[in-house]
Amino acid sequence: MKYQSKIVVLVSSLLVVCFAEDELKRVHSGFAAQVNNEKITYVLTDYELQDITINGQTFKKPIIPFGGLNAGEGDPVLPTVTTFYQVAPNKSYSIEVNIQSSEFVENIDIAPHQTWDPVTDEITLPFKRNIDLYTSDEPYPQKQASISQTIVFRDLPVVKVAFTPFRYHPLSRQLEIITSADIDLVETGNIEPLQIPSRRSRVFEPLYESIVVNYSRSTSDEDYQTPSILYILPSNSSNLMANLDILFEWRHKSGYVVNYVSTSTTGSSTSSIKNYISNAYGSWTDPPEYVALVGDANGSYSIPTYFENYSSYNGEGDHPYSQLVGGDILPEVILGRLSFSSTTELATIINKTVQYETNPYVSQNWFHSASMVGDPSSSGISTIITCENIKEMMEFHGYDDVRTIYNSPFPSQMVSDLNAGLTFFNYRGYWGVSGFGNGNINSLSNGFKLPVATVITCGTGSFASGTSISEAFVRAGTPTQPKGAVASVGTATLGTHTMFNNVVDMGFYSGIFSDGMETAGIALVRGKLNLYLNYPNNPNNYVNIFTHWNNLIGDPALRMWTDIPATFTVSHENAMAAGTNFIDVTVMDYFNMPVEEAYVTILKGDDVIFESAFSDAFGHISLPISTTSTGDVDITVVKRNYIPYQGQFQIIDQAVNVNAIEGGYTIDDDSEGSSIGNANGIVNGGETIELTIPVYNYGTDDAQGLYCKLTSDGDLVTFLTDSLYIGSLLSGMTANIDQPFVFEVQASVMENDNLDLRLFVEDVNGTSWWSEIEVFSAGSLLEANAVIVRDDPVYGDDILDPGETAELEIELLNNGSVIATSVVGRLYSNFSGIEMLDDQGYWPVILADGMSTNNTDRFEVLAAEDVIPGTRVDLLIDLESTTGLSTSLSIPFQIGIKDVNDPLGPDAYGYYAYDNGDILYTNAPYFNWIEINPLYNGPGTQLPLSDYGDNQDDVTTVSLPFTFKFYGIDYDQISVSSNGWVSMGSTSMQSFRNYHIPGPGGPSPMIAVFWDDLMTTSSGGRVYKWYDEENNQFIIEWSSLRTFDNNSLETFQVILRDAQHYFTPTGDGEILIQFADFNNTSTGNFGWGQVHGNYCTVGLEDHTETVGLQYTFNNDYPVAAMPLQDSTAILFTTRGSNILQRGDINQDGFLNIIDVLTLVDFIQAGNTGSLNPYLADVNADEIINFLDMISIVREIMGF
């Protein structure tokens, strides 16, 4: 019998997190996934049937956000969405599709796929159509979904799932649009286990969370590899080693496994070098996370590079060296190139790197300094906007000296800023770098005040032909008199484009400041990933091209400074007796406060000792010493923005030196003598253990009057016998203590708990020694894996909806080695909207490495009626068992499923978005336009904003009539842009290119009202302000503006409400956005003259660029967001909401005669007045009349 198991995958094309922050966290190619490792949700929330003319005939082309294409030439163009899913490494899978809902379009001609010229963006002739397919009565595609073979992404086995949410019937000319579907991954058998790294990479986790929808971090340090870096050296590297050893030694002392190899070993071609890297990635215990290419692309010391064939420029780039698995652009290793042409240049680069990290120039006035250079003369004002975005990001993170250069003369100002000392130098402009070149770099005198330089524009990274600017920055100076930069990012070829350069640039700095990425290499990966996020359709292969063209010159593991360096105070023994098997290290800061997650490494000789670990919350870490070899041991402590601590301790011989013999312990649990247990020689909960510990005299003299005491730093054991007397012990002899130590083990111990035992030994002279005794327990280790809802067996949908009662089963996994029996659980939650009607559950048995549910004794819960569907709560479970297990678990749980009639959110701060379609909610706004344009008799005042097209974008600062709190921060000013956004506080940014939020790009904090490239007009297209003092609200109106892309009319307003009069639970002001004329038409153009497009962005973003609530971007809407049109409104607020009942017209929670009289007055007044039409239309016939009054009466009377 063939065994099959299923993984249910529900695929989603949502770009934005529309549920609570903990529920939907990862976004990749339009997919959003629940973080319970079980399902992805697909709901086709938006699509467009675009007209396309081919060979004189008009066709329809379905367009969806993030849609790719699997069609062959001449086949119907139907978009496909994809995602990655983590699976077992030794299994194969097939796929099944269950369509949940769909709709149909009749009499439609779907365009056949044609080939396109990559330069002109025009269709190549002749026109082609698959006649057999277009005349077939079979639907296309025949398979709605496909699944790849199991592949590897770094250290994760994944499958790529592709789904086409359309099905075309050519003969009947009917298009089926699949609006929701369930996809089952069916395990079909075993495959040869994939060779993948056995441990995870911490460096890559941010990438995992962006790409693999069901990835979750581990809480165990043992699951992660040691940091690892590989240096690829030129074949003639023997005379380089004296310099390279300085870098290698520092990297190793700071905790890296360091490997190097020359091309005389790997081979000198790109393919042979890549094969070596690939083999290292696949077979080493600690596969390289970073790979540094040491050499130029040509010349005396060379490492070859690749040349892409996506474009006619055939630009150079090292990125393919990182693409070790699959055909995607995502890296398996992080790259950098130490480009040099002489040994002196290499010595300069290495000295810069090591001194920068270990002994930075300590003057404080440059660590918060940066220079932003934007030249709009050829590349447009977006270069300045990009710099302003990065500037504000830096200032939020403590920078107080971010200089800007936006006007000529550029070179002299750039030289001046660089000589003053900067941590970052950023240029956005055109080919030629505004006249700044290698000569300017070589004239610098900035010494050791070395920046990381990003010069992302044409030709700055063309390192395969001459010395590029990015190379010149890093090579500049001498070993003792450095200058230039410590690392630099440049772009190859003369064919770069502003919009893509901007995205990489902002992504690089967002990675550093918003995401906290520490190294130059991973920051560049973040910049490239920003391309992937903002242009997920890879138009004209531009994502691939710019990913290839942008390269780092410098060590990819360079730890960058982003703050004034702090100092460590590190405490440890200066001398340890040979045989001592651990050292305690305590890391404090200058103020004697503990430093958590400092990375501590001890290193002796040729890895006689090489151990690393992170300090805990108390700044403490204990590291093992695995040798009795005497001599010096280096100890190094590193952490972001701390000057590394470099110290030593010694392992010394003593005349008398008594310590435990590592691993020589005997565990006795045979129920003889004092022991009580199951006689398996393993520590289990509830046992009484006899532990025998042999000790050895490593000294040259005999020991006299030895006394031993066993201690524990934890609370898992109770000692019955903790002290023993040995007496004498001759030099070089072992004492097998006749009597064991005896202790009781807490019944609640779990799998792999460390008993934290240490042995204290003291002789007659008072000399003492300590040994760490590593003893671990075996037990159950329970994990809450899933919540299974059992509602009505006939009409239920296995979802706990608001107002519903249901039974719950909790699936528990036992990751331990001991069976858990008779497990009793109590279920509770701190969320007030869920009531426990039966909080007791029972699991009879949970096998080791098995799972079980409480299906014989379920919990029963009631969800309150006013819970917003899609709300995520934490269910808490206290578990106990007859075997002594006692633990508490938490598992996320969702109440209901959002639809378009529910509010969007909340985000991580607590903002919801209610639109005027959320008619069941008290907070739903009505569209009630407040005209303030004086041309239409409004009371507003025109703002001094003038934006008549390209590079004329404008922004102005306006004082508020009241203090307005936004994401917890009070503001008295706002900045208003001609491009449809408001930023809290004052900014000079003029951002016209809209991006997804939260994220890099645009000002922060931000209210994206209708963020798009807009234009004021001489015929009345203006922006106005007005304080509605009577209603305590401040209004900004963009009246009759035009989009730059399609010249569409836009009229909209934002209304800021005074929180002193409009109360919210957080004190944050409410934000009402209204659209009188809404035309979302900025589709963009990705041919030669690129126009950004991406439609408009609507939503909120906080001051960190990491928290926000996006309502729409790129014409994509989350499930709960109603597609916008004329006369629509959105209210952003931190208030939750109550669901309303039809007929409760006065919204007092009761149906009574007052509601009847209110309805009568409304009807007699000719349906004029203010009331919720949904509540008044009781019989739901879309007409408010006396029939509704009769319906209310019937409800009141109960018939």
Short mmCIF file of N, CA and C in Angstrom, two decimals, residues 296-299 460-472:
data_model
loop_
_atom_site.label_atom_id
_atom_site.label_comp_id
_atom_site.label_asym_id
_atom_site.label_seq_id
_atom_site.Cartn_x
_atom_site.Cartn_y
_atom_site.Cartn_z
N ASP A 296 41.58 41.46 -8.87
CA ASP A 296 40.83 42.19 -9.89
C ASP A 296 40.25 41.18 -10.88
N ALA A 297 39.41 41.66 -11.78
CA ALA A 297 38.85 40.76 -12.79
C ALA A 297 39.89 40.38 -13.84
N ASN A 298 40.96 41.16 -13.94
CA ASN A 298 42.06 40.86 -14.85
C ASN A 298 43.32 41.50 -14.28
N GLY A 299 44.43 41.35 -14.96
CA GLY A 299 45.67 41.93 -14.47
C GLY A 299 46.55 40.90 -13.80
N THR A 460 30.20 53.18 -12.56
CA THR A 460 30.98 53.28 -11.32
C THR A 460 31.49 51.93 -10.84
N GLY A 461 30.88 50.85 -11.34
CA GLY A 461 31.30 49.52 -10.94
C GLY A 461 31.77 48.68 -12.10
N SER A 462 32.26 49.31 -13.15
CA SER A 462 32.77 48.56 -14.31
C SER A 462 34.21 48.15 -14.02
N PHE A 463 34.37 47.21 -13.10
CA PHE A 463 35.71 46.88 -12.61
C PHE A 463 36.48 45.96 -13.55
N ALA A 464 35.84 45.46 -14.60
CA ALA A 464 36.54 44.59 -15.54
C ALA A 464 37.27 45.38 -16.63
N SER A 465 37.10 46.69 -16.65
CA SER A 465 37.77 47.51 -17.67
C SER A 465 38.31 48.76 -16.99
N GLY A 466 39.59 48.74 -16.68
CA GLY A 466 40.19 49.87 -15.99
C GLY A 466 39.85 49.87 -14.52
N THR A 467 40.22 50.94 -13.84
CA THR A 467 39.96 51.09 -12.41
C THR A 467 38.68 51.88 -12.22
N SER A 468 37.64 51.21 -11.79
CA SER A 468 36.35 51.87 -11.57
C SER A 468 36.42 52.74 -10.32
N ILE A 469 35.43 53.61 -10.17
CA ILE A 469 35.39 54.47 -8.97
C ILE A 469 35.26 53.62 -7.71
N SER A 470 34.46 52.56 -7.77
CA SER A 470 34.31 51.72 -6.57
C SER A 470 35.64 51.08 -6.19
N GLU A 471 36.46 50.70 -7.18
CA GLU A 471 37.80 50.17 -6.89
C GLU A 471 38.72 51.27 -6.35
N ALA A 472 38.66 52.44 -6.99
CA ALA A 472 39.54 53.53 -6.58
C ALA A 472 39.30 53.92 -5.13
#
